[in-house]
Amino acid sequence: EAGVAQSPRYKIIEKRQSVAFWCNPISGHATLYWYQQILGQGPKLLIQFQNNGVVDDSQLPKDRFSAERLKGVDSTLKIQPAKLEDSAVYLCASSLDFRGGTQTQYFGPGTRLLVL
Amino acid sequence: AQKITQTQPGMFVQEKEAVTLDCTYDTSDQSYGLFWYKQPSSGEMIFLIYQGSYDEQNATEGRYSLNFQKARKSANLVISASQLGDSAMYFCAMRGPTSNTGKLIFGQGTTLQVKP
């Protein structure tokens, strides 16, 4: 079974530029998560989707970050305009369904973003 | 609010020996789940083990076991017979019903280095 796929793996941009990350979850997983991991810290949830609906985006900086999961499968996370403090690893994860059970989240390899 | 604390920034262990990574948590929920993830230098978060708050037995998965002490609110990871490939960052995480979204709250992580 294929795992969570993410691209690109690395991205370097200048501040005020825009950037987009793509995630393809494990087949059949209804719940998709985007986490931000700043160096030396644990991941922090940015946004969570259930199929194509948003479950939690309370920690998403909505003035610059946006995300979508239009067909309930792939997802895109965008930053526009980027700031220096956005330098981090962006991790995508998926689970079968966040409601009930163990609901283990499986993570992709992440995208390392450096904003100069 | 839920909180995870990992007090060991870095640990060393000799190959083939056992090591314990500490994790304490804080929650007012009665139902919650505790997870351990491994993050190698490549960046991917690898699921290791899960413990539910109502599970009476400590979880085990191969060389990994979780020492769950509910009254002390601790969920320490024990790795037996350490291997060089175990060198990585280890994160403890908690999922509870408070937010009812399945969101994981992560600790700061512990870096483990296995010496040959």
mmCIF file of C-alpha atoms in Angstrom:
data_model
loop_
_atom_site.group_PDB
_atom_site.id
_atom_site.type_symbol
_atom_site.label_atom_id
_atom_site.label_comp_id
_atom_site.label_asym_id
_atom_site.label_seq_id
_atom_site.Cartn_x
_atom_site.Cartn_y
_atom_site.Cartn_z
ATOM 1 C CA GLU A 1 0.000 0.000 0.000
ATOM 2 C CA ALA A 2 1.408 3.370 -1.009
ATOM 3 C CA GLY A 3 2.053 5.867 1.769
ATOM 4 C CA VAL A 4 1.329 9.573 1.931
ATOM 5 C CA ALA A 5 3.015 11.406 -0.935
ATOM 6 C CA GLN A 6 4.192 15.001 -0.804
ATOM 7 C CA SER A 7 5.908 17.327 -3.217
ATOM 8 C CA PRO A 8 8.150 19.127 -3.526
ATOM 9 C CA ARG A 9 10.553 17.746 -0.932
ATOM 10 C CA TYR A 10 12.491 21.016 -0.708
ATOM 11 C CA LYS A 11 11.731 24.609 -1.597
ATOM 12 C CA ILE A 12 13.713 27.806 -1.226
ATOM 13 C CA ILE A 13 11.969 31.117 -1.840
ATOM 14 C CA GLU A 14 12.418 34.754 -0.957
ATOM 15 C CA LYS A 15 10.137 36.524 1.475
ATOM 16 C CA ARG A 16 6.954 37.907 -0.013
ATOM 17 C CA GLN A 17 6.940 35.204 -2.710
ATOM 18 C CA SER A 18 4.247 32.554 -2.882
ATOM 19 C CA VAL A 19 4.646 28.791 -2.611
ATOM 20 C CA ALA A 20 2.380 25.748 -2.841
ATOM 21 C CA PHE A 21 2.708 22.245 -1.441
ATOM 22 C CA TRP A 22 0.873 19.165 -2.635
ATOM 23 C CA CYS A 23 -0.233 16.079 -0.723
ATOM 24 C CA ASN A 24 -1.760 12.779 -1.819
ATOM 25 C CA PRO A 25 -3.048 10.754 1.150
ATOM 26 C CA ILE A 26 -3.241 7.001 1.540
ATOM 27 C CA SER A 27 -5.990 5.613 -0.665
ATOM 28 C CA GLY A 28 -9.319 5.476 1.153
ATOM 29 C CA HIS A 29 -8.317 7.834 3.958
ATOM 30 C CA ALA A 30 -11.043 10.396 4.550
ATOM 31 C CA THR A 31 -9.148 12.630 6.968
ATOM 32 C CA LEU A 32 -6.187 14.720 5.874
ATOM 33 C CA TYR A 33 -4.028 16.922 8.095
ATOM 34 C CA TRP A 34 -1.428 19.612 7.417
ATOM 35 C CA TYR A 35 1.129 20.209 10.180
ATOM 36 C CA GLN A 36 3.882 22.800 10.467
ATOM 37 C CA GLN A 37 7.083 21.735 12.200
ATOM 38 C CA ILE A 38 9.517 24.482 13.096
ATOM 39 C CA LEU A 39 13.094 23.358 13.736
ATOM 40 C CA GLY A 40 13.507 21.894 17.202
ATOM 41 C CA GLN A 41 9.769 21.656 17.890
ATOM 42 C CA GLY A 42 7.004 19.120 17.529
ATOM 43 C CA PRO A 43 4.520 19.433 14.669
ATOM 44 C CA LYS A 44 1.580 21.801 15.071
ATOM 45 C CA LEU A 45 -1.705 21.291 13.241
ATOM 46 C CA LEU A 46 -2.539 23.934 10.650
ATOM 47 C CA ILE A 47 -5.684 22.498 9.081
ATOM 48 C CA GLN A 48 -7.673 19.284 9.036
ATOM 49 C CA PHE A 49 -10.026 18.059 6.302
ATOM 50 C CA GLN A 50 -12.699 15.389 6.405
ATOM 51 C CA ASN A 51 -13.241 14.476 2.757
ATOM 52 C CA ASN A 52 -13.478 17.938 1.156
ATOM 53 C CA GLY A 53 -14.727 19.794 4.235
ATOM 54 C CA VAL A 54 -12.665 21.657 6.835
ATOM 55 C CA VAL A 55 -12.853 20.220 10.363
ATOM 56 C CA ASP A 56 -10.334 22.466 12.111
ATOM 57 C CA ASP A 57 -8.404 25.469 10.796
ATOM 58 C CA SER A 58 -8.165 27.349 14.062
ATOM 59 C CA GLN A 59 -4.365 27.612 13.915
ATOM 60 C CA LEU A 60 -4.078 28.445 10.218
ATOM 61 C CA PRO A 61 -2.834 32.027 9.622
ATOM 62 C CA LYS A 62 -5.606 32.803 7.208
ATOM 63 C CA ASP A 63 -4.174 36.133 6.098
ATOM 64 C CA ARG A 64 -1.406 34.282 4.252
ATOM 65 C CA PHE A 65 -2.115 30.551 4.331
ATOM 66 C CA SER A 66 -4.825 28.758 2.392
ATOM 67 C CA ALA A 67 -5.595 25.104 1.754
ATOM 68 C CA GLU A 68 -8.041 23.094 -0.267
ATOM 69 C CA ARG A 69 -9.068 19.510 -0.868
ATOM 70 C CA LEU A 70 -11.554 19.972 -3.667
ATOM 71 C CA LYS A 71 -12.307 16.362 -4.621
ATOM 72 C CA GLY A 72 -11.716 14.884 -1.195
ATOM 73 C CA VAL A 73 -8.442 13.252 -2.164
ATOM 74 C CA ASP A 74 -5.386 15.411 -2.975
ATOM 75 C CA SER A 75 -4.757 18.608 -1.075
ATOM 76 C CA THR A 76 -2.792 21.796 -1.679
ATOM 77 C CA LEU A 77 -1.425 24.170 0.956
ATOM 78 C CA LYS A 78 -0.444 27.651 -0.195
ATOM 79 C CA ILE A 79 1.463 30.480 1.440
ATOM 80 C CA GLN A 80 1.165 33.957 -0.023
ATOM 81 C CA PRO A 81 3.122 36.074 0.785
ATOM 82 C CA ALA A 82 5.749 34.073 2.655
ATOM 83 C CA LYS A 83 7.523 35.436 5.728
ATOM 84 C CA LEU A 84 10.869 34.434 7.211
ATOM 85 C CA GLU A 85 9.107 32.726 10.121
ATOM 86 C CA ASP A 86 7.350 30.366 7.703
ATOM 87 C CA SER A 87 10.620 28.460 7.295
ATOM 88 C CA ALA A 88 9.702 24.991 8.524
ATOM 89 C CA VAL A 89 8.857 21.465 7.481
ATOM 90 C CA TYR A 90 5.279 21.070 6.283
ATOM 91 C CA LEU A 91 3.969 17.600 7.003
ATOM 92 C CA CYS A 92 0.871 16.037 5.522
ATOM 93 C CA ALA A 93 -0.820 13.146 7.301
ATOM 94 C CA SER A 94 -3.911 11.046 6.718
ATOM 95 C CA SER A 95 -6.103 8.673 8.678
ATOM 96 C CA LEU A 96 -9.059 6.462 7.788
ATOM 97 C CA ASP A 97 -11.556 8.676 9.600
ATOM 98 C CA PHE A 98 -10.887 10.887 12.613
ATOM 99 C CA ARG A 99 -14.138 9.812 14.263
ATOM 100 C CA GLY A 100 -13.580 6.965 16.737
ATOM 101 C CA GLY A 101 -11.105 4.126 17.079
ATOM 102 C CA THR A 102 -7.350 4.330 17.208
ATOM 103 C CA GLN A 103 -7.255 6.580 14.163
ATOM 104 C CA THR A 104 -3.547 6.423 13.639
ATOM 105 C CA GLN A 105 -2.227 9.236 11.486
ATOM 106 C CA TYR A 106 0.302 8.307 8.832
ATOM 107 C CA PHE A 107 2.690 10.992 7.692
ATOM 108 C CA GLY A 108 4.336 11.844 4.418
ATOM 109 C CA PRO A 109 8.022 12.731 4.024
ATOM 110 C CA GLY A 110 7.344 16.457 4.413
ATOM 111 C CA THR A 111 8.342 19.549 2.468
ATOM 112 C CA ARG A 112 11.247 21.567 3.842
ATOM 113 C CA LEU A 113 10.664 25.274 3.173
ATOM 114 C CA LEU A 114 13.359 27.895 3.556
ATOM 115 C CA VAL A 115 12.325 31.529 3.235
ATOM 116 C CA LEU A 116 15.224 33.944 2.619
ATOM 117 C CA ALA B 1 -5.760 22.368 27.750
ATOM 118 C CA GLN B 2 -3.897 19.285 26.672
ATOM 119 C CA LYS B 3 -0.127 19.278 26.967
ATOM 120 C CA ILE B 4 2.704 16.831 26.322
ATOM 121 C CA THR B 5 6.090 17.204 28.034
ATOM 122 C CA GLN B 6 9.288 15.461 26.994
ATOM 123 C CA THR B 7 12.028 16.532 29.374
ATOM 124 C CA GLN B 8 14.984 14.787 27.716
ATOM 125 C CA PRO B 9 16.291 16.834 24.780
ATOM 126 C CA GLY B 10 18.923 14.215 23.982
ATOM 127 C CA MET B 11 19.771 10.659 24.999
ATOM 128 C CA PHE B 12 22.632 8.261 24.284
ATOM 129 C CA VAL B 13 22.420 4.488 24.438
ATOM 130 C CA GLN B 14 24.853 1.710 23.643
ATOM 131 C CA GLU B 15 23.886 -0.622 20.823
ATOM 132 C CA LYS B 16 21.942 -3.691 22.049
ATOM 133 C CA GLU B 17 20.987 -2.017 25.332
ATOM 134 C CA ALA B 18 17.499 -0.874 26.328
ATOM 135 C CA VAL B 19 16.529 2.784 26.633
ATOM 136 C CA THR B 20 13.529 4.621 28.090
ATOM 137 C CA LEU B 21 12.260 7.896 26.651
ATOM 138 C CA ASP B 22 10.097 9.902 29.027
ATOM 139 C CA CYS B 23 6.726 11.457 28.287
ATOM 140 C CA THR B 24 4.253 13.064 30.649
ATOM 141 C CA TYR B 25 0.915 14.496 29.656
ATOM 142 C CA ASP B 26 -1.772 16.729 31.025
ATOM 143 C CA THR B 27 -5.443 16.433 30.174
ATOM 144 C CA SER B 28 -8.806 16.645 31.866
ATOM 145 C CA ASP B 29 -10.322 14.167 29.420
ATOM 146 C CA GLN B 30 -11.156 10.638 30.501
ATOM 147 C CA SER B 31 -10.815 9.235 27.005
ATOM 148 C CA TYR B 32 -7.622 9.911 25.092
ATOM 149 C CA GLY B 33 -4.933 8.217 23.066
ATOM 150 C CA LEU B 34 -1.160 8.365 23.324
ATOM 151 C CA PHE B 35 1.171 7.850 20.382
ATOM 152 C CA TRP B 36 4.887 7.626 19.793
ATOM 153 C CA TYR B 37 6.436 8.596 16.479
ATOM 154 C CA LYS B 38 10.001 8.301 15.204
ATOM 155 C CA GLN B 39 11.442 10.991 12.941
ATOM 156 C CA PRO B 40 14.748 10.116 11.230
ATOM 157 C CA SER B 41 16.869 12.791 9.627
ATOM 158 C CA SER B 42 14.944 12.225 6.390
ATOM 159 C CA GLY B 43 12.002 13.973 8.036
ATOM 160 C CA GLU B 44 9.172 11.455 7.795
ATOM 161 C CA MET B 45 7.187 10.767 10.975
ATOM 162 C CA ILE B 46 6.949 7.012 11.483
ATOM 163 C CA PHE B 47 4.214 5.635 13.736
ATOM 164 C CA LEU B 48 5.602 3.312 16.418
ATOM 165 C CA ILE B 49 3.010 2.507 19.062
ATOM 166 C CA TYR B 50 -0.396 3.491 20.464
ATOM 167 C CA GLN B 51 -1.945 3.319 23.943
ATOM 168 C CA GLY B 52 -5.578 4.065 24.684
ATOM 169 C CA SER B 53 -6.502 5.558 28.037
ATOM 170 C CA TYR B 54 -8.811 2.643 28.826
ATOM 171 C CA ASP B 55 -6.360 -0.052 27.761
ATOM 172 C CA GLU B 56 -5.448 -2.107 30.806
ATOM 173 C CA GLN B 57 -2.368 -3.688 29.271
ATOM 174 C CA ASN B 58 0.725 -1.781 28.231
ATOM 175 C CA ALA B 59 1.064 -1.645 24.455
ATOM 176 C CA THR B 60 3.880 -3.533 22.752
ATOM 177 C CA GLU B 61 5.042 -3.580 19.135
ATOM 178 C CA GLY B 62 8.137 -5.665 18.508
ATOM 179 C CA ARG B 63 11.054 -3.977 20.282
ATOM 180 C CA TYR B 64 8.865 -1.070 21.378
ATOM 181 C CA SER B 65 6.765 -1.033 24.511
ATOM 182 C CA LEU B 66 4.868 1.730 26.200
ATOM 183 C CA ASN B 67 5.065 1.997 29.993
ATOM 184 C CA PHE B 68 1.671 3.548 30.715
ATOM 185 C CA GLN B 69 1.125 4.873 34.239
ATOM 186 C CA LYS B 70 -2.249 6.566 34.187
ATOM 187 C CA ALA B 71 -2.220 7.922 37.722
ATOM 188 C CA ARG B 72 1.125 9.578 37.106
ATOM 189 C CA LYS B 73 0.074 10.680 33.623
ATOM 190 C CA SER B 74 3.149 9.220 32.041
ATOM 191 C CA ALA B 75 3.592 7.223 28.854
ATOM 192 C CA ASN B 76 7.255 6.331 28.514
ATOM 193 C CA LEU B 77 8.589 4.544 25.439
ATOM 194 C CA VAL B 78 10.936 1.624 26.031
ATOM 195 C CA ILE B 79 13.131 0.447 23.168
ATOM 196 C CA SER B 80 14.775 -2.895 23.810
ATOM 197 C CA ALA B 81 17.975 -4.108 22.131
ATOM 198 C CA SER B 82 18.784 -0.741 20.527
ATOM 199 C CA GLN B 83 20.044 -0.739 16.950
ATOM 200 C CA LEU B 84 22.042 1.887 15.073
ATOM 201 C CA GLY B 85 18.973 2.551 12.942
ATOM 202 C CA ASP B 86 17.086 3.672 16.034
ATOM 203 C CA SER B 87 19.063 6.921 16.043
ATOM 204 C CA ALA B 88 16.389 9.559 15.402
ATOM 205 C CA MET B 89 14.083 12.106 16.993
ATOM 206 C CA TYR B 90 11.201 10.607 18.979
ATOM 207 C CA PHE B 91 7.920 12.385 19.598
ATOM 208 C CA CYS B 92 5.202 11.623 22.087
ATOM 209 C CA ALA B 93 1.725 12.806 21.070
ATOM 210 C CA MET B 94 -1.762 12.803 22.521
ATOM 211 C CA ARG B 95 -5.186 12.743 20.938
ATOM 212 C CA GLY B 96 -8.215 13.414 23.058
ATOM 213 C CA PRO B 97 -11.894 14.036 22.654
ATOM 214 C CA THR B 98 -11.704 17.627 23.903
ATOM 215 C CA SER B 99 -11.517 19.032 20.437
ATOM 216 C CA ASN B 100 -13.225 16.000 18.980
ATOM 217 C CA THR B 101 -11.218 16.384 15.803
ATOM 218 C CA GLY B 102 -8.513 13.782 16.210
ATOM 219 C CA LYS B 103 -5.865 16.483 16.286
ATOM 220 C CA LEU B 104 -2.536 15.357 17.750
ATOM 221 C CA ILE B 105 -0.713 17.451 20.327
ATOM 222 C CA PHE B 106 3.033 16.768 20.161
ATOM 223 C CA GLY B 107 5.811 17.117 22.691
ATOM 224 C CA GLN B 108 9.136 18.800 21.931
ATOM 225 C CA GLY B 109 10.818 15.533 21.093
ATOM 226 C CA THR B 110 13.860 13.601 22.304
ATOM 227 C CA THR B 111 16.904 12.974 20.129
ATOM 228 C CA LEU B 112 18.238 9.450 20.568
ATOM 229 C CA GLN B 113 21.728 8.475 19.472
ATOM 230 C CA VAL B 114 22.751 4.831 19.481
ATOM 231 C CA LYS B 115 26.480 4.225 19.897
ATOM 232 C CA PRO B 116 28.165 1.206 18.277
#
